[in-house]
mmCIF file of C-alpha atoms and ligand atoms in Angstrom:
data_model
loop_
_atom_site.group_PDB
_atom_site.id
_atom_site.type_symbol
_atom_site.label_atom_id
_atom_site.label_comp_id
_atom_site.label_asym_id
_atom_site.label_seq_id
_atom_site.Cartn_x
_atom_site.Cartn_y
_atom_site.Cartn_z
ATOM 1 C CA MET A 176 33.541 -16.117 -25.394
ATOM 2 C CA ASP A 177 31.470 -19.166 -26.187
ATOM 3 C CA ARG A 178 28.575 -18.739 -28.636
ATOM 4 C CA ILE A 179 26.023 -20.153 -26.173
ATOM 5 C CA GLU A 180 27.352 -17.890 -23.421
ATOM 6 C CA LYS A 181 26.887 -14.882 -25.694
ATOM 7 C CA GLY A 182 23.343 -15.998 -26.466
ATOM 8 C CA VAL A 183 22.490 -16.370 -22.773
ATOM 9 C CA MET A 184 23.901 -12.904 -22.044
ATOM 10 C CA ALA A 185 21.990 -11.311 -24.922
ATOM 11 C CA THR A 186 18.763 -13.017 -23.770
ATOM 12 C CA SER A 187 19.329 -11.867 -20.178
ATOM 13 C CA ILE A 188 19.901 -8.270 -21.242
ATOM 14 C CA ALA A 189 16.827 -8.362 -23.502
ATOM 15 C CA LEU A 190 14.698 -9.725 -20.618
ATOM 16 C CA LEU A 191 15.996 -7.042 -18.227
ATOM 17 C CA LEU A 192 15.012 -4.371 -20.757
ATOM 18 C CA VAL A 193 11.544 -5.941 -21.157
ATOM 19 C CA PHE A 194 11.010 -6.053 -17.366
ATOM 20 C CA PHE A 195 12.243 -2.480 -16.918
ATOM 21 C CA GLY A 196 9.994 -1.377 -19.789
ATOM 22 C CA ALA A 197 7.032 -3.140 -18.138
ATOM 23 C CA ILE A 198 7.627 -1.212 -14.895
ATOM 24 C CA VAL A 199 7.837 2.093 -16.780
ATOM 25 C CA VAL A 200 4.660 1.350 -18.789
ATOM 26 C CA ALA A 201 2.790 0.229 -15.622
ATOM 27 C CA ALA A 202 3.812 3.403 -13.795
ATOM 28 C CA THR A 203 3.087 5.838 -16.632
ATOM 29 C CA SER A 204 0.079 4.310 -18.435
ATOM 30 C CA TYR A 205 -1.696 2.308 -15.744
ATOM 31 C CA GLY A 206 -0.941 4.414 -12.676
ATOM 32 C CA VAL A 207 0.593 1.471 -10.819
ATOM 33 C CA ASP A 208 2.495 2.878 -7.905
ATOM 34 C CA VAL A 209 5.649 1.179 -6.748
ATOM 35 C CA PRO A 210 5.786 1.001 -2.920
ATOM 36 C CA THR A 211 8.347 3.377 -1.519
ATOM 37 C CA CYS A 212 9.971 4.305 1.762
ATOM 38 C CA VAL A 213 9.472 8.028 2.304
ATOM 39 C CA THR A 214 12.067 10.092 4.102
ATOM 40 C CA ASP A 215 10.292 13.459 4.241
ATOM 41 C CA ARG A 216 7.790 12.289 6.889
ATOM 42 C CA LYS A 217 8.503 11.618 10.524
ATOM 43 C CA PRO A 218 7.555 8.114 11.741
ATOM 44 C CA PHE A 219 4.323 8.149 13.754
ATOM 45 C CA VAL A 220 2.802 5.827 16.354
ATOM 46 C CA GLU A 221 -0.799 7.062 16.225
ATOM 47 C CA GLY A 222 -3.109 6.165 13.385
ATOM 48 C CA GLN A 223 -5.334 8.728 11.736
ATOM 49 C CA ALA A 224 -8.712 8.362 10.004
ATOM 50 C CA PRO A 225 -8.863 9.313 6.316
ATOM 51 C CA LEU A 226 -8.038 12.992 5.908
ATOM 52 C CA LYS A 227 -9.625 14.629 2.928
ATOM 53 C CA MET A 228 -7.185 16.615 0.856
ATOM 54 C CA SER A 229 -8.743 19.932 -0.038
ATOM 55 C CA ASP A 230 -6.976 20.353 -3.367
ATOM 56 C CA GLN A 231 -8.665 17.349 -4.997
ATOM 57 C CA PRO A 232 -12.231 16.100 -4.323
ATOM 58 C CA LEU A 233 -11.561 12.368 -4.019
ATOM 59 C CA ARG A 234 -8.033 12.436 -2.645
ATOM 60 C CA TYR A 235 -7.506 11.118 0.883
ATOM 61 C CA GLU A 236 -4.524 10.637 3.113
ATOM 62 C CA VAL A 237 -4.432 7.876 5.712
ATOM 63 C CA HIS A 238 -1.861 7.293 8.429
ATOM 64 C CA THR A 239 -1.923 3.690 9.570
ATOM 65 C CA VAL A 240 0.088 2.234 12.396
ATOM 66 C CA ALA A 241 0.702 -1.483 12.696
ATOM 67 C CA ARG A 242 1.226 -2.850 16.182
ATOM 68 C CA MET A 243 0.915 -6.229 17.862
ATOM 69 C CA TRP A 244 -1.686 -7.332 16.703
ATOM 70 C CA MET A 245 -3.852 -4.755 15.079
ATOM 71 C CA PHE A 246 -3.917 -1.913 12.627
ATOM 72 C CA ASP A 247 -4.742 1.585 13.848
ATOM 73 C CA PRO A 248 -7.262 2.649 12.611
ATOM 74 C CA PRO A 249 -8.759 -0.864 12.339
ATOM 75 C CA GLU A 250 -11.289 0.247 9.738
ATOM 76 C CA ILE A 251 -10.816 2.879 7.059
ATOM 77 C CA THR A 252 -13.881 4.186 5.211
ATOM 78 C CA VAL A 253 -13.618 6.068 1.932
ATOM 79 C CA PRO A 254 -16.104 6.746 -0.868
ATOM 80 C CA ARG A 255 -16.021 4.923 -4.186
ATOM 81 C CA GLY A 256 -13.505 6.452 -6.581
ATOM 82 C CA ALA A 257 -11.280 7.635 -3.744
ATOM 83 C CA GLU A 258 -7.588 7.929 -4.397
ATOM 84 C CA VAL A 259 -5.869 7.147 -1.112
ATOM 85 C CA ASP A 260 -2.335 8.031 -0.116
ATOM 86 C CA LEU A 261 -1.444 5.368 2.430
ATOM 87 C CA TYR A 262 1.300 6.177 4.898
ATOM 88 C CA LEU A 263 2.302 3.272 7.075
ATOM 89 C CA SER A 264 4.523 2.871 10.106
ATOM 90 C CA SER A 265 4.924 0.445 12.980
ATOM 91 C CA ALA A 266 4.871 0.956 16.739
ATOM 92 C CA ASP A 267 6.812 -2.180 17.618
ATOM 93 C CA VAL A 268 8.096 -4.832 15.225
ATOM 94 C CA VAL A 269 8.061 -5.336 11.456
ATOM 95 C CA HIS A 270 4.573 -6.086 10.118
ATOM 96 C CA GLY A 271 3.131 -6.577 6.672
ATOM 97 C CA PHE A 272 0.281 -4.644 5.073
ATOM 98 C CA TYR A 273 -1.510 -6.354 2.240
ATOM 99 C CA VAL A 274 -4.856 -5.086 0.947
ATOM 100 C CA GLU A 275 -6.854 -7.864 -0.693
ATOM 101 C CA GLY A 276 -7.998 -7.195 -4.225
ATOM 102 C CA THR A 277 -5.454 -4.428 -4.796
ATOM 103 C CA ASN A 278 -1.747 -4.264 -5.497
ATOM 104 C CA VAL A 279 -1.048 -2.695 -2.085
ATOM 105 C CA ASN A 280 1.680 -4.669 -0.380
ATOM 106 C CA LEU A 281 3.761 -2.699 2.092
ATOM 107 C CA MET A 282 6.057 -3.361 5.014
ATOM 108 C CA ALA A 283 5.418 -1.585 8.319
ATOM 109 C CA VAL A 284 8.829 -0.852 9.752
ATOM 110 C CA PRO A 285 9.333 0.800 13.158
ATOM 111 C CA GLY A 286 11.065 4.154 12.764
ATOM 112 C CA ALA A 287 10.277 4.375 9.056
ATOM 113 C CA VAL A 288 7.341 5.385 6.872
ATOM 114 C CA THR A 289 6.312 3.475 3.770
ATOM 115 C CA TYR A 290 3.899 4.815 1.209
ATOM 116 C CA GLN A 291 1.662 3.692 -1.603
ATOM 117 C CA ARG A 292 -1.173 5.337 -3.496
ATOM 118 C CA VAL A 293 -4.241 3.275 -4.327
ATOM 119 C CA LYS A 294 -7.508 4.049 -6.092
ATOM 120 C CA PHE A 295 -10.744 2.284 -5.132
ATOM 121 C CA ASN A 296 -13.135 2.046 -8.071
ATOM 122 C CA ARG A 297 -15.356 -0.687 -6.673
ATOM 123 C CA GLU A 298 -17.509 -0.626 -3.546
ATOM 124 C CA GLY A 299 -16.976 -3.260 -0.929
ATOM 125 C CA THR A 300 -14.877 -4.299 2.004
ATOM 126 C CA TYR A 301 -11.205 -4.921 1.381
ATOM 127 C CA ARG A 302 -9.429 -6.872 4.085
ATOM 128 C CA ILE A 303 -6.043 -5.697 5.298
ATOM 129 C CA LEU A 304 -3.799 -8.569 6.302
ATOM 130 C CA CYS A 305 -0.455 -8.706 8.039
ATOM 131 C CA HIS A 306 1.828 -10.878 5.923
ATOM 132 C CA GLU A 307 4.962 -10.768 8.033
ATOM 133 C CA TYR A 308 5.244 -13.087 11.021
ATOM 134 C CA CYS A 309 5.089 -10.766 14.054
ATOM 135 C CA GLY A 310 4.369 -12.962 17.045
ATOM 136 C CA THR A 311 1.820 -15.299 18.576
ATOM 137 C CA ALA A 312 -1.294 -13.507 17.298
ATOM 138 C CA HIS A 313 0.067 -12.716 13.830
ATOM 139 C CA HIS A 314 -2.673 -14.790 12.196
ATOM 140 C CA LEU A 315 -5.349 -12.605 13.846
ATOM 141 C CA MET A 316 -3.874 -9.318 12.697
ATOM 142 C CA ALA A 317 -6.285 -7.827 10.203
ATOM 143 C CA GLY A 318 -8.129 -4.636 9.384
ATOM 144 C CA SER A 319 -10.372 -3.424 6.619
ATOM 145 C CA ILE A 320 -10.955 -0.693 4.101
ATOM 146 C CA VAL A 321 -14.630 -0.046 3.438
ATOM 147 C CA VAL A 322 -15.395 1.601 0.124
ATOM 148 C CA SER A 323 -18.883 3.076 0.291
ATOM 149 C CA SER A 324 -21.144 4.363 -2.447
ATOM 150 C CA SER A 325 -22.200 7.595 -0.823
ATOM 151 C CA MET A 326 -20.300 10.672 0.228
ATOM 152 C CA GLN A 327 -22.697 11.269 3.142
ATOM 153 C CA GLU A 328 -20.970 8.628 5.204
ATOM 154 C CA GLN A 329 -17.812 10.730 5.163
ATOM 155 C CA GLN A 330 -17.293 13.467 7.701
HETATM 156 CU CU1 LIG B 169 1.668 -8.155 12.261
HETATM 157 CU CU2 LIG B 169 2.004 -10.329 11.436
#
């Protein structure tokens, strides 16, 4: 094998190890969740407002359905510091689900459920945008996550 070829291979392997290491460090030290497709949940076509999990004070579960051309529920309100388990499905075609200002970037696939956990440390309104072309009104497909300061606004 050529010397340069060996060098390129060694560099490639070293880079792969660095990238893999970065994913492991992000997941273990920084709590960065890699989006996943979950198989233990049945796909759903009805959205659900944030459900408070009783075992942990600031843990919420949200079921969001993407459909032409809206997200159901269109607005999700959680208190500051909330850790949200987002479950996403689609009622018709493939949509995207990107939450501005976070690393949430999921695909809404009909007949499947995708999942990502996200923590909201800052108050404000985070727009949800569809990033997968899904028809004539794709550019209007948006929703929002409102992170409020007080717990009183939560039911
Ligand atoms: Cu839904 Cu684009």
